[in-house]
Short mmCIF file of C-alpha atoms and ligand atoms in Angstrom, two decimals:
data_model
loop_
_atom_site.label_atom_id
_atom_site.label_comp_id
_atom_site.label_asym_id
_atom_site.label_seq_id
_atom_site.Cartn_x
_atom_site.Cartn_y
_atom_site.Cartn_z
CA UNK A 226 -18.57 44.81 -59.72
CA UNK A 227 -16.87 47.59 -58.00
CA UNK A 228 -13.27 49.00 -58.75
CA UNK A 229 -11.12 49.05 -55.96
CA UNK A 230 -11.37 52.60 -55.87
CA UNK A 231 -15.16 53.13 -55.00
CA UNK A 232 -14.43 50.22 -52.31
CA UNK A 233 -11.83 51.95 -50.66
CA UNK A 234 -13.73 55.05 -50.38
CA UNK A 235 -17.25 53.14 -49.60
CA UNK A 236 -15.26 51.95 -46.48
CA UNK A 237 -14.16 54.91 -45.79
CA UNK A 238 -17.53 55.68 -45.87
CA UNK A 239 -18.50 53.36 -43.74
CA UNK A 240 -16.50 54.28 -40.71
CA UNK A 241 -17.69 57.97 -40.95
CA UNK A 242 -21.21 56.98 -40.24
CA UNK A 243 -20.09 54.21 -37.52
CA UNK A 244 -18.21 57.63 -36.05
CA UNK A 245 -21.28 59.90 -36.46
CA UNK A 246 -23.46 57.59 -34.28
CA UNK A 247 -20.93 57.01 -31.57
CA UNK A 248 -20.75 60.61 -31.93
CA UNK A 249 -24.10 61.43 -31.24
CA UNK A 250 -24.70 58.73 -28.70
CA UNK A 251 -22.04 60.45 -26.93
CA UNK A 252 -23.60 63.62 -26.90
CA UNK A 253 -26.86 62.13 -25.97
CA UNK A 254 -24.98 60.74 -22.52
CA UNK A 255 -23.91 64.81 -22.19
CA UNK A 256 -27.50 66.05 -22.25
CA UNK A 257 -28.84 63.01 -19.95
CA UNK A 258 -26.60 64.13 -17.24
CA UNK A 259 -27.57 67.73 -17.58
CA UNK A 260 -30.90 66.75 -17.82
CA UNK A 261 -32.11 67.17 -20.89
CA UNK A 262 -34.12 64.01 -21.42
CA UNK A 263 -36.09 65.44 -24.87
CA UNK A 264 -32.43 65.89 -26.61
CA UNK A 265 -31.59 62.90 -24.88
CA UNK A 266 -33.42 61.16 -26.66
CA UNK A 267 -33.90 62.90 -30.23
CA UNK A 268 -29.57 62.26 -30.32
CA UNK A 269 -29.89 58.92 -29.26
CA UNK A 270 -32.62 58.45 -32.06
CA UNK A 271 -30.24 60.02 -34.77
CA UNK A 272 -27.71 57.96 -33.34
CA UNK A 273 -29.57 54.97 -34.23
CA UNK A 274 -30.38 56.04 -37.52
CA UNK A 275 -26.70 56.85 -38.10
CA UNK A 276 -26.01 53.29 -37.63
CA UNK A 277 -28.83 52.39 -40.30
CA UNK A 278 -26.94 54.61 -42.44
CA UNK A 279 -23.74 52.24 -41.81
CA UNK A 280 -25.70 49.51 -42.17
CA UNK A 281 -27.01 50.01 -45.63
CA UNK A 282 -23.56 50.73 -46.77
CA UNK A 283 -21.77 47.98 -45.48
CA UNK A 284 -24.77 45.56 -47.34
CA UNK A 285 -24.47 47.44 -50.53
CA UNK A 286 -20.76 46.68 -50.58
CA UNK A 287 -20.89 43.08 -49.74
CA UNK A 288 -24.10 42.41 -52.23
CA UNK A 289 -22.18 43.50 -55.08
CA UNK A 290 -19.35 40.97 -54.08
CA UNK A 291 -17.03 43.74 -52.25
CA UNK A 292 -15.54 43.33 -48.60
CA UNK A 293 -16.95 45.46 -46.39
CA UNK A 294 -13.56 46.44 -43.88
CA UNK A 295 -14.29 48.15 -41.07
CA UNK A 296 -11.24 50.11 -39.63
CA UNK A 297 -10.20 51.98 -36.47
CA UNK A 298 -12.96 54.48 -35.19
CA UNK A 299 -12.04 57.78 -33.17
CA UNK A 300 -13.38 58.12 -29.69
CA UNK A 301 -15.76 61.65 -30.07
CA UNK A 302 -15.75 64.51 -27.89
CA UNK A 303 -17.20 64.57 -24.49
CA UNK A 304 -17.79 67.76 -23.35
CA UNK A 305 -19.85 70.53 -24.59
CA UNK A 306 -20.21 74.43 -23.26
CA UNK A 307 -23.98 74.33 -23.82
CA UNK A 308 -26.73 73.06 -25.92
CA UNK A 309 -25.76 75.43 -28.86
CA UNK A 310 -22.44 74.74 -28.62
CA UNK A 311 -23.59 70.86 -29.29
CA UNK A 312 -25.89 71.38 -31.73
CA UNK A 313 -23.80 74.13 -33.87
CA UNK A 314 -21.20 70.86 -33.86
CA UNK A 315 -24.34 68.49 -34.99
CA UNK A 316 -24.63 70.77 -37.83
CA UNK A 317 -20.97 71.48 -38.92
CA UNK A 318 -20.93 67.49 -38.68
CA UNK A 319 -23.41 66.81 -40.96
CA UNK A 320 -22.48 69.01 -43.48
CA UNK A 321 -19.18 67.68 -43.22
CA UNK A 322 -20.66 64.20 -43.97
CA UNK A 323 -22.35 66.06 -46.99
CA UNK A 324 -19.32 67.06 -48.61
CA UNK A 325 -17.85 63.57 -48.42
CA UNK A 326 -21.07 62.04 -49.81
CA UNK A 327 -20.72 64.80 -52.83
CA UNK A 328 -17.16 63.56 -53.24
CA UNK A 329 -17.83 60.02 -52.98
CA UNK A 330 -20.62 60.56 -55.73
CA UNK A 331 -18.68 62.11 -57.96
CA UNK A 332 -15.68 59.75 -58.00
CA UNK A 333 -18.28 56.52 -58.47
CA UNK A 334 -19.34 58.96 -61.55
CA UNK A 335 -15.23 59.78 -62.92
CA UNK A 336 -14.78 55.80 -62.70
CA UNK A 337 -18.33 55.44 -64.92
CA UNK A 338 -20.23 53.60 -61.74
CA UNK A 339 -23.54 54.30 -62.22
CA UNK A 340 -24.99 51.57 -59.83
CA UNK A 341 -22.97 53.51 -56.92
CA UNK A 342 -23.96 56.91 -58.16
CA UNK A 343 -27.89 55.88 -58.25
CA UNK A 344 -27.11 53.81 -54.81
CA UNK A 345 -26.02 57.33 -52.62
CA UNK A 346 -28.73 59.26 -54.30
CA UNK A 347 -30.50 58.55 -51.33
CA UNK A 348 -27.89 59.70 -49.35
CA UNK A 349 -28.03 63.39 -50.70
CA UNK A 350 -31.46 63.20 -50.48
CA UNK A 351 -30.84 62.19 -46.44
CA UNK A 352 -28.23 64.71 -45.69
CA UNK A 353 -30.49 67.56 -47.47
CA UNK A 354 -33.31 65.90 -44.47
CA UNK A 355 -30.30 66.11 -41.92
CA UNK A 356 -29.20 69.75 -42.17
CA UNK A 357 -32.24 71.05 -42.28
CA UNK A 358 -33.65 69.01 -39.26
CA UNK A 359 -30.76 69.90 -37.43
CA UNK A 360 -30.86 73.77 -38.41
CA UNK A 361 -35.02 73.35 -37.37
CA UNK A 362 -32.85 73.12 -33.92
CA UNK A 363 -30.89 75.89 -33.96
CA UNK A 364 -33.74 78.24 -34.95
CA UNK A 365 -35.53 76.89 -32.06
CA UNK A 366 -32.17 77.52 -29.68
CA UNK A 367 -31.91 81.25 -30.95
CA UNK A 368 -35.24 82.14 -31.00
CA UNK A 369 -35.98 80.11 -26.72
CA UNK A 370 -32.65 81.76 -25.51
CA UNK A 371 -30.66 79.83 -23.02
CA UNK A 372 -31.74 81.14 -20.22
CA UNK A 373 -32.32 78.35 -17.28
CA UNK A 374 -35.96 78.41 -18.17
CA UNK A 375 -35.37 78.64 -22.02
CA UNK A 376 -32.81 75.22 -21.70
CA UNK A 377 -36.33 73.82 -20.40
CA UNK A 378 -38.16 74.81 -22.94
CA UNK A 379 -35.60 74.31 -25.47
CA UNK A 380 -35.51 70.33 -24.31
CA UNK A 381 -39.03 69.72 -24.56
CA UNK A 382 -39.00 71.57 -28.47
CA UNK A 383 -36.52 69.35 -29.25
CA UNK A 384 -37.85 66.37 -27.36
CA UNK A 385 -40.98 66.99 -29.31
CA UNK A 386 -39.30 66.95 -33.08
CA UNK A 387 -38.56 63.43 -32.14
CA UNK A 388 -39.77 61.33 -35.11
CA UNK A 389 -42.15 58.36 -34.49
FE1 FEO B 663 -25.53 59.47 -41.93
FE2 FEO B 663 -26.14 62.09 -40.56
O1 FEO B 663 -25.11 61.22 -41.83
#
C-alpha cells in the first residue's frame, strides 16, 4: 500500500520517462536525416529502453493496488546545431532524470516506504549506467572532432556502442 504521496510522484515519474523516449526517438529522426544511421539507431535503442523504464513503473504502481495516471506529455525539441550539441542535451537530460530519481527516493524514505525505496534502487543503479554511457559519447565526440570526416567516424563509434 502506497500513500498518496509516493503515487503522485511515481506518476510523475512515469511521464518523465514516457518524455525521455519520445525525446530520444525524436532525436534519432534528427540524425537519420543527416545521416547518421549508427546514432540513429543507438537513440532509437535508448529510446526503447526508456519506454521499459516507463513500463516497469507503471506495473509497480498498479501491482501494489495504485492507479497508474498517465498525464499530458510535452512535444521535445526538434532541432539540434550538431551531434555535440545533441548529445551534451542527452547528458544534461539524464542527469536531470537522476536528480528526480534521488528525490523521489528520498521522499518514499521521509514517508517510511521501504518497498518503493528498494523498488528504484535499480533505478540509481540505471542512471549511474546512463551517464556514464552517454559521457563514453562525448569523450568519443571531443577526442574524433567534428570535422565532415570525424561526424563519419563519430557515427560509426557510436553506432558500434550499440548494445546487443
Ligand atoms: Fe529512464 Fe534514461 O532515464
Amino acid at each position: 500500500m502506497l500513500s498518496q504521496k509516493v503515487v503522485g510522484k511515481l506518476n510523475e515519474h512515469i511521464n518523465l520517462e514516457f518524455y525521455s523516449s519520445n525525446l530520444y526517438l525524436q532525436m534519432s529522426a534528427w540524425c537519420e536525416i543527416k545521416g547518421l544511421d549508427g546514432c540513429a539507431a543507438f537513440l532509437r535503442l535508448q529510446a526503447r529502453e526508456e519506454l521499459g523504464h516507463m513500463h516497469k513503473l507503471f506495473k509497480y504502481v498498479y501491482e501494489t493496488g495504485s492507479l497508474p495516471v498517465l498525464g499530458d506529455i510535452a512535444a521535445p525539441p526538434v532541432e539540434y546545431v550538431s551531434i555535440s550539441d545533441l548529445f551534451n542535451k542527452v547528458y544534461d537530460h539524464e542527469c536531470h532524470i537522476t536528480r528526480e530519481i534521488n528525490a523521489l527516493l528520498n521522499a518514499s524514505a521521509k514517508e517510511g516506504d521501504l518497498s518503493t525505496v528498494n523498488f528504484l534502487q535499480w533505478y540509481v543503479a540505471e542512471q549511474h549506467e546512463e551517464e556514464h554511457r552517454i559521457q563514453q559519447v562525448l569523450d568519443k565526440i571531443r577526442i574524433i572532432g567534428e570535422s565532415d570526416t570525424g561526424v563519419f567516424f563519430i557515427d560509426r563509434a557510436v553506432g558500434g556502442m550499440i548494445r546487443k
